[in-house]
mmCIF file of C-alpha atoms in Angstrom:
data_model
loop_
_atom_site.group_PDB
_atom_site.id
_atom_site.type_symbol
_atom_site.label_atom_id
_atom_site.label_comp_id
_atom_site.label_asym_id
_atom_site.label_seq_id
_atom_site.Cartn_x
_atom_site.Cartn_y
_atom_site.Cartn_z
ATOM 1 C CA UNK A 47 90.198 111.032 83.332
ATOM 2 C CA UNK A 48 89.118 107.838 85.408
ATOM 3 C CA UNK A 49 88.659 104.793 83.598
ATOM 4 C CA UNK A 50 86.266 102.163 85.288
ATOM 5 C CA UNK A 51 86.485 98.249 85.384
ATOM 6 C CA UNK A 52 84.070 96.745 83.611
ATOM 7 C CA UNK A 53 82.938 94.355 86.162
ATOM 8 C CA UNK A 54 79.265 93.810 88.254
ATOM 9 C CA UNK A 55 79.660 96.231 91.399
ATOM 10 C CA UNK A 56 78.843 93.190 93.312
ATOM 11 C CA UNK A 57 81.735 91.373 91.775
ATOM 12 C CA UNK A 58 84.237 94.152 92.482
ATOM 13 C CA UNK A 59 83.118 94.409 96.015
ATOM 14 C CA UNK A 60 83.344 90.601 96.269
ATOM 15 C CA UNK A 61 86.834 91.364 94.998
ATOM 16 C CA UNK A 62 87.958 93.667 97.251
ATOM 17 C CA UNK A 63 86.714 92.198 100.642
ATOM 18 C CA UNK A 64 89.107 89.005 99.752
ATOM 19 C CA UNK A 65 91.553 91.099 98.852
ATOM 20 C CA UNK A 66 91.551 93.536 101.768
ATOM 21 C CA UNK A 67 91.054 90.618 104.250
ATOM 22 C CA UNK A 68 94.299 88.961 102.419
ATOM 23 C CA UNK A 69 96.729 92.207 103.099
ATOM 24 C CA UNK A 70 94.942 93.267 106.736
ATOM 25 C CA UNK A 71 95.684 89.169 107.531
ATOM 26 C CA UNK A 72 99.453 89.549 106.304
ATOM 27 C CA UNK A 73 99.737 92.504 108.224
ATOM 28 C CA UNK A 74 98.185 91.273 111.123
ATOM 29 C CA UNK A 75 100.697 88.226 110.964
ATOM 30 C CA UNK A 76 103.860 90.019 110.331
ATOM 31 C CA UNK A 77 103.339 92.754 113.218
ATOM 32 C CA UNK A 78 102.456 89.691 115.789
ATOM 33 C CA UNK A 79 106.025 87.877 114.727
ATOM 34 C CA UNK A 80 108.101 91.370 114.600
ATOM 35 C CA UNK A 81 107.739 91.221 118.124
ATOM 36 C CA UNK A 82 107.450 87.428 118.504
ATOM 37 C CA UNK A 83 110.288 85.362 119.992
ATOM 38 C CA UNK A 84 110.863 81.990 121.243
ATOM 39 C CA UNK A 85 109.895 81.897 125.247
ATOM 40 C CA UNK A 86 113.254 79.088 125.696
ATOM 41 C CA UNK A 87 116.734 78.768 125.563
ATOM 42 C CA UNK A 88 119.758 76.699 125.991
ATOM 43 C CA UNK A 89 122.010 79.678 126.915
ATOM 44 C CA UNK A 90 124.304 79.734 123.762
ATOM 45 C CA UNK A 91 125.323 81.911 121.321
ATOM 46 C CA UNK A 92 125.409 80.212 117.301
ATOM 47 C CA UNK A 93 125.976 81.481 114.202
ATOM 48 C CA UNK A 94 125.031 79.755 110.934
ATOM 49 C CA UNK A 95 127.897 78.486 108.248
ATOM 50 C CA UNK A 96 126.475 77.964 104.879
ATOM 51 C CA UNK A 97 129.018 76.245 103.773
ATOM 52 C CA UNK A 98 128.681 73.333 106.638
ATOM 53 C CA UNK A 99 125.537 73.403 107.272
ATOM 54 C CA UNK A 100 125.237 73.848 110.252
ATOM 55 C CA UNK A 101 125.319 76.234 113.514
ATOM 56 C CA UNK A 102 129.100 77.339 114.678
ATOM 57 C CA UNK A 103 128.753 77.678 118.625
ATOM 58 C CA UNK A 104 130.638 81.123 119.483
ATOM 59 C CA UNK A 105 129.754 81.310 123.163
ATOM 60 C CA UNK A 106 128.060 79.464 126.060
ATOM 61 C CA UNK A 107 126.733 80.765 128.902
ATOM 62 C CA UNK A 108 128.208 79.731 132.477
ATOM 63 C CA UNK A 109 125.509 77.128 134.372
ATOM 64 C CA UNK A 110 123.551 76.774 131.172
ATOM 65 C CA UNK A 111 121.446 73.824 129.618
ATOM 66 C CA UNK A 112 124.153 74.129 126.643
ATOM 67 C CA UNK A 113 127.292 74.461 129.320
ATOM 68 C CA UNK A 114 126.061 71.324 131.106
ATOM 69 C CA UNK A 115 125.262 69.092 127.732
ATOM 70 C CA UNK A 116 128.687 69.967 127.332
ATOM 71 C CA UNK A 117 128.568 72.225 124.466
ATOM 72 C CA UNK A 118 131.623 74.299 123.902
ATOM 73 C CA UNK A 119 132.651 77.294 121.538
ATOM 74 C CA UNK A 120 133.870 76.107 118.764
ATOM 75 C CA UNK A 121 131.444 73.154 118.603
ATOM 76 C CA UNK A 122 129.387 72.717 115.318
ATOM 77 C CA UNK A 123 125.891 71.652 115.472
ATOM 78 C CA UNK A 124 124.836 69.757 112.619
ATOM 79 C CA UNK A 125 121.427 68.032 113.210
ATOM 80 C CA UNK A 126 118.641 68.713 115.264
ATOM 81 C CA UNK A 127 116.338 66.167 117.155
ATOM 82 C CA UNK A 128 117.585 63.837 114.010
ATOM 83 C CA UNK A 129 116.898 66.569 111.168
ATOM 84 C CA UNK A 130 119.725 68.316 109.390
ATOM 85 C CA UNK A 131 120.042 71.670 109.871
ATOM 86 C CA UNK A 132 118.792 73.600 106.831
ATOM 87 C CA UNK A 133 119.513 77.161 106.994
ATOM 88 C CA UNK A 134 120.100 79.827 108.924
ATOM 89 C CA UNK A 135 116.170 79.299 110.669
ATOM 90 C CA UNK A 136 116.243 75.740 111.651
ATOM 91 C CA UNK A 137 117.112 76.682 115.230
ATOM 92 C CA UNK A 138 114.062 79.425 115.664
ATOM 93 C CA UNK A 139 111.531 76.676 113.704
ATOM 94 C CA UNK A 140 112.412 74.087 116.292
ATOM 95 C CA UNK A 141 112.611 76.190 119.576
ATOM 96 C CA UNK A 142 109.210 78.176 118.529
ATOM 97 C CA UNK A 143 107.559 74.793 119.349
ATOM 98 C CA UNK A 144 109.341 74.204 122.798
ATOM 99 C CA UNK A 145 108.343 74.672 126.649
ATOM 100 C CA UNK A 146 110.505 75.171 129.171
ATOM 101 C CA UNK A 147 111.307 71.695 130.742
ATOM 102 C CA UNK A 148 111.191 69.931 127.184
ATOM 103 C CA UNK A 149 114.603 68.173 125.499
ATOM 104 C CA UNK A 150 116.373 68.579 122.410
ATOM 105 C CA UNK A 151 118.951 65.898 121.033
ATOM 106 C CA UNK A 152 121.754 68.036 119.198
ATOM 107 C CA UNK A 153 123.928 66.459 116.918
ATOM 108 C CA UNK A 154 127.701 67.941 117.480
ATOM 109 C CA UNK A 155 130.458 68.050 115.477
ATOM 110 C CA UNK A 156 133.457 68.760 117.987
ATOM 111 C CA UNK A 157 136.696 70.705 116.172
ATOM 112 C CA UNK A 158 139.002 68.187 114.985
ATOM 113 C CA UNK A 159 136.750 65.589 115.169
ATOM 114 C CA UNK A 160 135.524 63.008 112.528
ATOM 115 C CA UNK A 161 131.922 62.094 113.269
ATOM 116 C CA UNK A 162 129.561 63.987 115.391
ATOM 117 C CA UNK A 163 128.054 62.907 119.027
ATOM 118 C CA UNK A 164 124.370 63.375 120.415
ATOM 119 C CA UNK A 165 123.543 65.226 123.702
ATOM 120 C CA UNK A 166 120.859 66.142 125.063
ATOM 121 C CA UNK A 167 119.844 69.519 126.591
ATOM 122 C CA UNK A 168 117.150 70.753 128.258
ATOM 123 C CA UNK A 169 114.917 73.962 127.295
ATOM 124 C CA UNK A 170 115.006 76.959 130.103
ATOM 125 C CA UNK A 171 112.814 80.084 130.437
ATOM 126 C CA UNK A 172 114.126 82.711 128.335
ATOM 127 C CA UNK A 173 115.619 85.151 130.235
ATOM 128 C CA UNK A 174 114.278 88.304 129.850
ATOM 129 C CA UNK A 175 116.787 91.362 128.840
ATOM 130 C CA UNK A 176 118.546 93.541 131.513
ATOM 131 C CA UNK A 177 118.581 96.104 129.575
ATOM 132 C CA UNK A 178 115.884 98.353 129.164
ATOM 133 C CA UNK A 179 115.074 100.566 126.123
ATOM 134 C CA UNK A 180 114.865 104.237 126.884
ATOM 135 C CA UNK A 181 111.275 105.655 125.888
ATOM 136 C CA UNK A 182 112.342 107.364 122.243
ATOM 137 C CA UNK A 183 114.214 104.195 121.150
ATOM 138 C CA UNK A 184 110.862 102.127 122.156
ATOM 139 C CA UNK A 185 108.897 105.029 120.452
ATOM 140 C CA UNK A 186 110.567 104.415 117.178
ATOM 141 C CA UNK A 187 110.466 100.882 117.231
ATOM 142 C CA UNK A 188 106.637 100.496 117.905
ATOM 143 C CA UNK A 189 106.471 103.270 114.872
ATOM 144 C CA UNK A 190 108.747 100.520 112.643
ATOM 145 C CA UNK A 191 106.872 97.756 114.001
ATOM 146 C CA UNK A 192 103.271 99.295 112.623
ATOM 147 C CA UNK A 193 104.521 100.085 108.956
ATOM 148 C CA UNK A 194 102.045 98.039 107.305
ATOM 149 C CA UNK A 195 99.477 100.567 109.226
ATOM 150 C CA UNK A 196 100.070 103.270 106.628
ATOM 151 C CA UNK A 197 98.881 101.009 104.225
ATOM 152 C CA UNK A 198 96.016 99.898 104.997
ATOM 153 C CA UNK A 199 94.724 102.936 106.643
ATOM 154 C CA UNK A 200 95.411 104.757 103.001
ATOM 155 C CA UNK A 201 95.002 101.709 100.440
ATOM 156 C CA UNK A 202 91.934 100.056 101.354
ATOM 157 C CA UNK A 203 89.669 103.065 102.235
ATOM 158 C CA UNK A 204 90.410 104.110 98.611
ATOM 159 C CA UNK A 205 89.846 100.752 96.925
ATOM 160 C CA UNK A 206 86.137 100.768 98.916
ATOM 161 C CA UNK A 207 85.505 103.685 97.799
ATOM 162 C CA UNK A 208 86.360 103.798 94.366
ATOM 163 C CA UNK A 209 85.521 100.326 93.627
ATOM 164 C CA UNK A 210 85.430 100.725 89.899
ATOM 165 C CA UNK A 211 88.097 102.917 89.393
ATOM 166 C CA UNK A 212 91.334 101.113 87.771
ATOM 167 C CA UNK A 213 93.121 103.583 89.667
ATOM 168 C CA UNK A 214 91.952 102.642 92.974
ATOM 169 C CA UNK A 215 92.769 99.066 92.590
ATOM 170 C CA UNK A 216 96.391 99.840 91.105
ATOM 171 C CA UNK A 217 97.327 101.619 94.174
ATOM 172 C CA UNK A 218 95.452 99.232 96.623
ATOM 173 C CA UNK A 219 97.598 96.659 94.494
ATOM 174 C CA UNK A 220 101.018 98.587 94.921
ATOM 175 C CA UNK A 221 100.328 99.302 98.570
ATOM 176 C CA UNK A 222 100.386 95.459 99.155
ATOM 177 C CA UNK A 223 103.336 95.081 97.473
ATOM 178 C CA UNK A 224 104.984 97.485 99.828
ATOM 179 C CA UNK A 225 103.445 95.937 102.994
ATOM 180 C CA UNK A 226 105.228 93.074 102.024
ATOM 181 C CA UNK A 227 108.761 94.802 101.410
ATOM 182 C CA UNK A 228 109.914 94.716 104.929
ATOM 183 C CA UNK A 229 112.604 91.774 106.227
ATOM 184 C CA UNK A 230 110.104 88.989 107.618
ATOM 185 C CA UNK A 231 111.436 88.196 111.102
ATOM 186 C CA UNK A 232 112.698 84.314 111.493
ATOM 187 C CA UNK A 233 110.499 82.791 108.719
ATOM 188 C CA UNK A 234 107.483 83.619 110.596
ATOM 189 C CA UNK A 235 108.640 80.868 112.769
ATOM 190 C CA UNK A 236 106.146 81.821 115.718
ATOM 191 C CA UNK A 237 103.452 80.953 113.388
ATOM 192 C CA UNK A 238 100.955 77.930 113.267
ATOM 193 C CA UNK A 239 101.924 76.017 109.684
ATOM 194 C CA UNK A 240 98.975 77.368 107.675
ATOM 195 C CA UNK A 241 99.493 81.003 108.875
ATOM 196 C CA UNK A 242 103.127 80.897 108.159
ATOM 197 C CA UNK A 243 102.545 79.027 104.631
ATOM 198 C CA UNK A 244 99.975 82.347 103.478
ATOM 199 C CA UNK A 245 102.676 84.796 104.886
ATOM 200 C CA UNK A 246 105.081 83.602 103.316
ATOM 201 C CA UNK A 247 103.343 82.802 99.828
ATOM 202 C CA UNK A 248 101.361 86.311 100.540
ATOM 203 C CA UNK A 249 105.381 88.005 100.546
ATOM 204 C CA UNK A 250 106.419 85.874 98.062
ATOM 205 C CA UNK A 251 104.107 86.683 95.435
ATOM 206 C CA UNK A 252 103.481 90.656 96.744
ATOM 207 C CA UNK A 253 107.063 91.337 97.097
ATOM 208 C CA UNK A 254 108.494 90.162 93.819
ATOM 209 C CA UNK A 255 105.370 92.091 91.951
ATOM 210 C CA UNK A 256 106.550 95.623 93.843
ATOM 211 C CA UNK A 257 108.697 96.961 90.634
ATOM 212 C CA UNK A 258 106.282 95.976 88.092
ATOM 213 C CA UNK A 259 103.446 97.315 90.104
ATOM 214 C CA UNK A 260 105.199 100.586 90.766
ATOM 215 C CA UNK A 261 105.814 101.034 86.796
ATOM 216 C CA UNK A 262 102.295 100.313 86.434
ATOM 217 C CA UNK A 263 100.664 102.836 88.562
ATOM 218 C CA UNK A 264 102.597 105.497 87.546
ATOM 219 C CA UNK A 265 102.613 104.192 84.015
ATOM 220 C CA UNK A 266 98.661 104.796 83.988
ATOM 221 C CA UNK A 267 98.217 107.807 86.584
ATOM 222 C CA UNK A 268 96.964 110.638 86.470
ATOM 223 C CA UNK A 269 97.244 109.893 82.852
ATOM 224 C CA UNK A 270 98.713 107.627 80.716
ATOM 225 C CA UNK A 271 102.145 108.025 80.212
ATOM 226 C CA UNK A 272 104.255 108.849 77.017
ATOM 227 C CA UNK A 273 106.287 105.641 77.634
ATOM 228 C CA UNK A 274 103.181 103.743 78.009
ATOM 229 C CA UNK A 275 101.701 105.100 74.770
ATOM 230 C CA UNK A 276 104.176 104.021 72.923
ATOM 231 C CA UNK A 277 104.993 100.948 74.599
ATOM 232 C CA UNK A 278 101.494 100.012 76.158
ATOM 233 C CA UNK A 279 103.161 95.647 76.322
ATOM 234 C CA UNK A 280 105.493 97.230 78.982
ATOM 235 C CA UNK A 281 103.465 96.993 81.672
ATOM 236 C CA UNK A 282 102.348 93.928 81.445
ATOM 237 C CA UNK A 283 105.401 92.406 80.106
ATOM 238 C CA UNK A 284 106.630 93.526 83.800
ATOM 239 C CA UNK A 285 103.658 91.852 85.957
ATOM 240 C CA UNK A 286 104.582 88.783 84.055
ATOM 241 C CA UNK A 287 108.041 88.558 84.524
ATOM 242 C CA UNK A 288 107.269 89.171 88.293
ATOM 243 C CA UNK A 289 104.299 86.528 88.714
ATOM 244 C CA UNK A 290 106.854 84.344 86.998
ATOM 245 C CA UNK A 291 109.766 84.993 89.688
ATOM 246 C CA UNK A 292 106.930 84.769 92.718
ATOM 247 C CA UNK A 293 105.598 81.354 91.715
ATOM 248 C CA UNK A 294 108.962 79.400 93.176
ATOM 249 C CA UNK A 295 107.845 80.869 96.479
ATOM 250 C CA UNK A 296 103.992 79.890 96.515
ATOM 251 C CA UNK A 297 104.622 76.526 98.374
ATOM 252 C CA UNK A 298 102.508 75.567 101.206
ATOM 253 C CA UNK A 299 105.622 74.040 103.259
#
């Protein structure tokens, strides 16, 4: 048996538009930045040490902006343009905003030294890859690259359609939360601030909510579970636990 939501249809519509243009938004944003990436480069390889801070230099390239600053494997980079480095994204935050031509002061920490020393290096054109994927390997990344697709070809259809069925909005719910599940690439670092502050508040919030909202549906459909009879605080118990882990991540920063 359906059960409706007691709410003007007007209301639920009203609902649903700003809640369908929230998810088809997300979506929008996180299939733009799977396939984002910075246009420069300083022709080095770095990996990121937690426990320094910083970004451990593991190979530069021969006649590169980073060989002829005088960067050298082994080299630790510890601030950038006068900023510490953060985490594991500083370097993608910072060149997502460069051109080629533009400079960067790195702060580097040579090995056995005490104090670090600031060069300067200059941004190239990336260069593009010389190796080419074959056609089924491109295939089946554009297929992984379009997984929020599914859901909003399935999810919101329903939720239009059904707009007073508690149903319909549980699994337009859960389908967000599973658009969000996926790794988001580089902070959304290719991202103007206010776009990447509602991606990653959107995730934040949608992502941590997936278990609860999972329990939920199937808690309630196509009837009402045993478990839920019985323990009918379960549910929501759940949702709040979630909302209560998401909230850390709803910053605007």
């Amino acid at each position: 048996m359906q059960r409706s939501i007691p709410l003007p249809k007007l209301v639920l519509a009203a609902l649903a538009a700003i809640f369908g243009a929230a998810i088809v938004l997300y979506s929008a944003l996180w299939m733009y930045s799977i396939r984002w990436q910075s246009g420069v480069e300083l022709g080095f390889d770095t990996v990121y040490v937690s426990s320094g801070r910083c970004q451990l230099v593991k190979s530069v390239q021969s006649g590169s902006p980073a060989e002829r600053a005088g960067l050298k494997p082994g080299d630790r980079i510890v601030a950038i343009n006068g900023r510490p480095i953060r985490g594991p994204h500083t370097i993608n935050f910072v060149w997502s905003w460069q051109k080629p031509g533009n400079t960067v002061k790195l702060a580097v920490l040579h090995p056995n030294a005490t104090s670090p020393v600031v060069v300067t290096a200059v941004f190239r054109a990336l260069h593009p890859s010389s190796k080419e994927a074959g056609l089924t390997e491109r295939l089946g990344q554009d297929i992984l690259n379009t997984y929020p697709l599914v859901f909003l070809i399935v999810g919101l259809p329903v939720l239009f359609l059904r707009l007073e069925d508690r149903n319909a909005w549980l699994l337009a719910l859960m389908f967000a939360c599973f658009a969000a599940a996926p790794p988001f690439p580089n902070l959304f670092t290719g991202l103007s601030p206010p776009l990447r502050s509602f991606a990653m508040a959107y995730r934040a919030l949608f992502d941590t909510l997936l278990g609860a909202t999972f329990y939920c549906f199937f808690a309630l459909f196509p009837a009402r579970s045993v478990l839920d009879r019985r323990l009918p605080w379960l549910k929501w118990a759940g949702l709040a636990i979630g909302i209560s882990f998401a909230l850390p991540g709803l910053h605007l920063g």
